[in-house]
mmCIF file of C-alpha atoms in Angstrom:
data_model
loop_
_atom_site.group_PDB
_atom_site.id
_atom_site.type_symbol
_atom_site.label_atom_id
_atom_site.label_comp_id
_atom_site.label_asym_id
_atom_site.label_seq_id
_atom_site.Cartn_x
_atom_site.Cartn_y
_atom_site.Cartn_z
ATOM 1 C CA MET K 268 -48.826 4.562 -153.432
ATOM 2 C CA ARG K 269 -49.454 1.386 -150.060
ATOM 3 C CA GLU K 270 -52.636 0.571 -149.049
ATOM 4 C CA LYS K 271 -53.223 -0.574 -145.517
ATOM 5 C CA LEU K 272 -53.834 -3.942 -144.514
ATOM 6 C CA LYS K 273 -55.086 -5.657 -141.700
ATOM 7 C CA ILE K 274 -52.359 -6.541 -139.231
ATOM 8 C CA THR K 275 -52.434 -10.599 -139.336
ATOM 9 C CA GLU K 276 -49.382 -13.412 -139.924
ATOM 10 C CA GLY K 277 -47.645 -10.946 -142.482
ATOM 11 C CA ILE K 278 -45.035 -12.725 -143.064
ATOM 12 C CA PHE K 279 -44.443 -14.280 -146.730
ATOM 13 C CA PRO K 280 -43.816 -17.337 -147.465
ATOM 14 C CA MET K 281 -44.525 -18.975 -144.442
ATOM 15 C CA PRO K 282 -42.737 -22.606 -144.356
ATOM 16 C CA VAL K 283 -45.517 -25.314 -144.074
ATOM 17 C CA LEU K 284 -43.682 -27.934 -141.870
ATOM 18 C CA MET K 285 -44.980 -31.605 -140.027
ATOM 19 C CA VAL K 286 -44.247 -32.121 -136.981
ATOM 20 C CA ALA K 287 -45.232 -35.719 -135.492
ATOM 21 C CA THR K 288 -44.348 -37.540 -132.541
ATOM 22 C CA TYR K 289 -46.046 -40.095 -130.638
ATOM 23 C CA ASN K 290 -49.053 -40.473 -128.365
ATOM 24 C CA GLU K 291 -49.302 -42.217 -125.265
ATOM 25 C CA ASP K 292 -50.142 -45.397 -127.332
ATOM 26 C CA GLY K 293 -47.306 -45.390 -129.541
ATOM 27 C CA SER K 294 -49.939 -44.368 -132.060
ATOM 28 C CA VAL K 295 -47.863 -41.626 -134.606
ATOM 29 C CA ASN K 296 -49.372 -37.716 -134.283
ATOM 30 C CA VAL K 297 -49.155 -35.635 -136.630
ATOM 31 C CA MET K 298 -49.182 -31.617 -136.852
ATOM 32 C CA ASN K 299 -49.717 -28.718 -139.554
ATOM 33 C CA ALA K 300 -47.093 -25.447 -138.062
ATOM 34 C CA ALA K 301 -46.380 -22.530 -140.157
ATOM 35 C CA TRP K 302 -44.914 -20.975 -137.400
ATOM 36 C CA GLY K 303 -41.775 -22.348 -137.060
ATOM 37 C CA THR K 304 -38.071 -21.603 -138.037
ATOM 38 C CA MET K 305 -34.759 -22.392 -137.595
ATOM 39 C CA GLN K 306 -32.973 -20.297 -134.785
ATOM 40 C CA ALA K 307 -29.373 -21.851 -135.118
ATOM 41 C CA ARG K 308 -28.477 -24.136 -137.106
ATOM 42 C CA ASP K 309 -28.565 -26.552 -135.230
ATOM 43 C CA THR K 310 -32.490 -25.172 -133.443
ATOM 44 C CA VAL K 311 -35.843 -25.530 -134.665
ATOM 45 C CA ALA K 312 -38.317 -23.710 -132.918
ATOM 46 C CA LEU K 313 -42.201 -23.704 -133.254
ATOM 47 C CA ASN K 314 -44.499 -21.385 -131.894
ATOM 48 C CA LEU K 315 -47.763 -23.966 -130.630
ATOM 49 C CA THR K 316 -49.397 -23.270 -128.274
ATOM 50 C CA GLU K 317 -49.932 -26.042 -124.421
ATOM 51 C CA SER K 318 -53.209 -27.283 -126.084
ATOM 52 C CA HIS K 319 -52.018 -28.935 -128.821
ATOM 53 C CA LYS K 320 -51.388 -32.925 -128.281
ATOM 54 C CA THR K 321 -48.532 -32.661 -130.321
ATOM 55 C CA VAL K 322 -47.171 -30.574 -127.714
ATOM 56 C CA ARG K 323 -47.661 -32.496 -124.356
ATOM 57 C CA ASN K 324 -46.771 -36.041 -126.652
ATOM 58 C CA ILE K 325 -42.837 -33.453 -127.052
ATOM 59 C CA LYS K 326 -42.879 -33.136 -123.762
ATOM 60 C CA ALA K 327 -42.841 -36.691 -122.854
ATOM 61 C CA ARG K 328 -41.534 -37.816 -125.060
ATOM 62 C CA GLY K 329 -38.583 -36.026 -125.104
ATOM 63 C CA ALA K 330 -38.312 -35.537 -129.452
ATOM 64 C CA PHE K 331 -39.795 -34.914 -132.512
ATOM 65 C CA THR K 332 -39.521 -34.812 -135.549
ATOM 66 C CA VAL K 333 -40.143 -31.584 -138.242
ATOM 67 C CA SER K 334 -40.957 -32.722 -142.225
ATOM 68 C CA VAL K 335 -41.179 -30.015 -145.277
ATOM 69 C CA ALA K 336 -44.600 -30.727 -147.018
ATOM 70 C CA ASP K 337 -44.815 -31.145 -150.625
ATOM 71 C CA ALA K 338 -47.302 -30.110 -152.970
ATOM 72 C CA ALA K 339 -48.158 -34.192 -154.040
ATOM 73 C CA HIS K 340 -49.536 -34.148 -150.064
ATOM 74 C CA LEU K 341 -50.791 -30.423 -149.952
ATOM 75 C CA VAL K 342 -54.375 -32.349 -149.250
ATOM 76 C CA GLU K 343 -53.019 -34.720 -146.488
ATOM 77 C CA ALA K 344 -50.516 -31.354 -145.126
ATOM 78 C CA ASP K 345 -53.349 -29.032 -144.656
ATOM 79 C CA TYR K 346 -55.771 -31.894 -142.763
ATOM 80 C CA PHE K 347 -52.949 -32.291 -140.413
ATOM 81 C CA GLY K 348 -53.493 -28.743 -139.440
ATOM 82 C CA VAL K 349 -56.865 -28.706 -139.594
ATOM 83 C CA GLU K 350 -58.452 -31.654 -137.911
ATOM 84 C CA THR K 351 -56.844 -31.923 -133.789
ATOM 85 C CA GLY K 352 -55.680 -34.889 -132.234
ATOM 86 C CA ASN K 353 -57.056 -33.781 -129.232
ATOM 87 C CA LYS K 354 -60.529 -35.261 -131.236
ATOM 88 C CA THR K 355 -59.239 -37.641 -132.860
ATOM 89 C CA PRO K 356 -56.472 -40.094 -132.102
ATOM 90 C CA ASP K 357 -56.188 -41.663 -135.416
ATOM 91 C CA LYS K 358 -56.097 -38.658 -137.891
ATOM 92 C CA PHE K 359 -52.661 -39.904 -138.864
ATOM 93 C CA ASP K 360 -53.912 -43.055 -139.747
ATOM 94 C CA ARG K 361 -56.756 -41.364 -141.887
ATOM 95 C CA SER K 362 -54.461 -39.665 -143.749
ATOM 96 C CA GLY K 363 -53.404 -43.083 -145.547
ATOM 97 C CA LEU K 364 -49.613 -42.258 -144.689
ATOM 98 C CA THR K 365 -46.744 -43.956 -143.551
ATOM 99 C CA ALA K 366 -44.258 -43.809 -140.554
ATOM 100 C CA CYS K 367 -41.419 -45.509 -139.623
ATOM 101 C CA LYS K 368 -39.479 -44.482 -136.654
ATOM 102 C CA ALA K 369 -36.779 -41.870 -136.452
ATOM 103 C CA GLU K 370 -33.406 -43.455 -136.357
ATOM 104 C CA THR K 371 -32.330 -41.212 -133.468
ATOM 105 C CA VAL K 372 -34.646 -39.746 -131.973
ATOM 106 C CA ASP K 373 -38.750 -41.359 -130.114
ATOM 107 C CA ALA K 374 -40.137 -39.663 -133.194
ATOM 108 C CA PRO K 375 -41.765 -40.944 -135.891
ATOM 109 C CA VAL K 376 -40.880 -40.253 -139.774
ATOM 110 C CA ILE K 377 -43.723 -39.688 -141.752
ATOM 111 C CA ASN K 378 -42.569 -41.301 -145.492
ATOM 112 C CA GLU K 379 -44.207 -39.291 -148.174
ATOM 113 C CA PHE K 380 -42.013 -36.018 -146.904
ATOM 114 C CA PRO K 381 -39.162 -36.261 -148.427
ATOM 115 C CA ILE K 382 -36.831 -33.732 -145.871
ATOM 116 C CA CYS K 383 -36.815 -35.037 -142.193
ATOM 117 C CA LEU K 384 -35.194 -33.054 -139.168
ATOM 118 C CA GLU K 385 -34.907 -34.983 -136.413
ATOM 119 C CA CYS K 386 -34.993 -33.548 -132.796
ATOM 120 C CA GLU K 387 -34.627 -33.643 -129.447
ATOM 121 C CA PHE K 388 -36.639 -31.371 -127.124
ATOM 122 C CA ILE K 389 -34.576 -28.855 -124.916
ATOM 123 C CA GLU K 390 -37.403 -26.227 -123.311
ATOM 124 C CA TYR K 391 -40.564 -24.746 -123.854
ATOM 125 C CA GLN K 392 -41.520 -21.001 -123.143
ATOM 126 C CA SER K 393 -44.322 -18.918 -122.521
ATOM 127 C CA ASN K 394 -44.031 -15.497 -122.694
ATOM 128 C CA GLU K 395 -45.443 -12.044 -123.390
ATOM 129 C CA TYR K 396 -43.845 -12.455 -127.013
ATOM 130 C CA GLY K 397 -45.427 -15.751 -127.304
ATOM 131 C CA CYS K 398 -44.969 -19.585 -126.496
ATOM 132 C CA GLY K 399 -43.203 -21.997 -128.236
ATOM 133 C CA VAL K 400 -40.814 -25.958 -128.434
ATOM 134 C CA ILE K 401 -37.361 -25.411 -128.549
ATOM 135 C CA GLY K 402 -35.335 -28.594 -130.465
ATOM 136 C CA LYS K 403 -32.376 -29.495 -131.286
ATOM 137 C CA VAL K 404 -32.398 -31.150 -134.737
ATOM 138 C CA VAL K 405 -29.711 -33.916 -134.088
ATOM 139 C CA SER K 406 -30.576 -35.717 -137.797
ATOM 140 C CA VAL K 407 -31.493 -34.605 -141.056
ATOM 141 C CA THR K 408 -32.809 -37.258 -143.236
ATOM 142 C CA ALA K 409 -33.967 -36.750 -147.288
ATOM 143 C CA ASP K 410 -35.465 -39.073 -149.696
ATOM 144 C CA GLU K 411 -33.278 -39.879 -152.030
ATOM 145 C CA SER K 412 -35.649 -38.880 -154.587
ATOM 146 C CA VAL K 413 -34.729 -35.393 -153.712
ATOM 147 C CA MET K 414 -31.337 -35.921 -153.596
ATOM 148 C CA VAL K 415 -28.326 -34.254 -156.671
ATOM 149 C CA ASP K 416 -24.866 -35.407 -156.534
ATOM 150 C CA GLY K 417 -25.534 -36.072 -152.533
ATOM 151 C CA LYS K 418 -27.053 -32.809 -152.164
ATOM 152 C CA ILE K 419 -30.852 -31.840 -152.027
ATOM 153 C CA ASP K 420 -32.348 -30.047 -155.085
ATOM 154 C CA MET K 421 -34.734 -28.042 -153.722
ATOM 155 C CA SER K 422 -37.283 -27.969 -157.165
ATOM 156 C CA LEU K 423 -37.738 -31.496 -156.507
ATOM 157 C CA VAL K 424 -38.908 -31.641 -153.237
ATOM 158 C CA ASN K 425 -41.999 -28.296 -154.295
ATOM 159 C CA ALA K 426 -42.116 -27.306 -151.368
ATOM 160 C CA ILE K 427 -45.444 -25.577 -150.096
ATOM 161 C CA ALA K 428 -45.831 -22.029 -148.774
ATOM 162 C CA PHE K 429 -47.985 -20.237 -146.080
ATOM 163 C CA ASP K 430 -49.945 -17.004 -147.762
ATOM 164 C CA PRO K 431 -51.140 -16.233 -144.235
ATOM 165 C CA TYR K 432 -53.340 -13.004 -146.529
ATOM 166 C CA THR K 433 -55.021 -15.283 -148.569
ATOM 167 C CA HIS K 434 -54.797 -18.416 -146.491
ATOM 168 C CA GLY K 435 -53.198 -20.497 -149.656
ATOM 169 C CA TYR K 436 -50.734 -22.752 -150.574
ATOM 170 C CA TYR K 437 -48.103 -21.735 -152.816
ATOM 171 C CA LYS K 438 -44.944 -24.423 -154.687
ATOM 172 C CA VAL K 439 -41.723 -23.408 -153.791
ATOM 173 C CA THR K 440 -39.708 -24.653 -157.269
ATOM 174 C CA GLU K 441 -37.924 -22.055 -158.915
ATOM 175 C CA ARG K 442 -34.519 -21.313 -158.488
ATOM 176 C CA VAL K 443 -33.675 -17.706 -159.038
ATOM 177 C CA GLY K 444 -30.431 -17.027 -157.118
ATOM 178 C CA ASP K 445 -27.320 -17.726 -155.352
ATOM 179 C CA ALA K 446 -27.144 -16.420 -151.797
ATOM 180 C CA PHE K 447 -24.117 -14.715 -150.547
ATOM 181 C CA LYS K 448 -22.749 -14.839 -153.847
ATOM 182 C CA ASP K 449 -25.379 -12.433 -156.371
ATOM 183 C CA GLY K 450 -25.496 -9.526 -153.436
ATOM 184 C CA LEU K 451 -21.554 -9.459 -154.030
ATOM 185 C CA ALA K 452 -21.786 -7.599 -157.297
ATOM 186 C CA LEU K 453 -23.006 -4.040 -155.597
ATOM 187 C CA LYS K 454 -20.020 -4.944 -153.066
ATOM 188 C CA LYS K 455 -17.695 -2.366 -154.004
#
């Protein structure tokens, strides 16, 4: 028997993405965005309203970075979601994290987060079905601590996912199968 639930952002897991930009004065701004995904192999889509300081920064600079949040920095990642750059312009400094300039775009890379996508701003979309930032991924970097034989080992990343039903965070650590391979057992 199935139970009826309240309608919410009901897809689990939702990524916990750190979207980083520079403010007008060159300081770092970061926000926590759970509503984001890859729209194509080299295109990211973030469902963000124009009221976010981050969106204004993206439009002004034409660039942003997207980092995958990890369990080691859960408190800082959550802080970037509960504090707004509109009211607290120094929220990044308060986090204690560090940043460096991205190699290919005019946006910061948060050093402590293990995976970072450097993105050029393509457009802002807004219609009856949602709104958001579309960006072209021009570079992807990973900290050497999560690399094994030249590839990212996701079990070392300790990425976190957001649970929209209970507002919890979960670690994503264990590999349980091989994509595009395990299902072949059922193909006849």
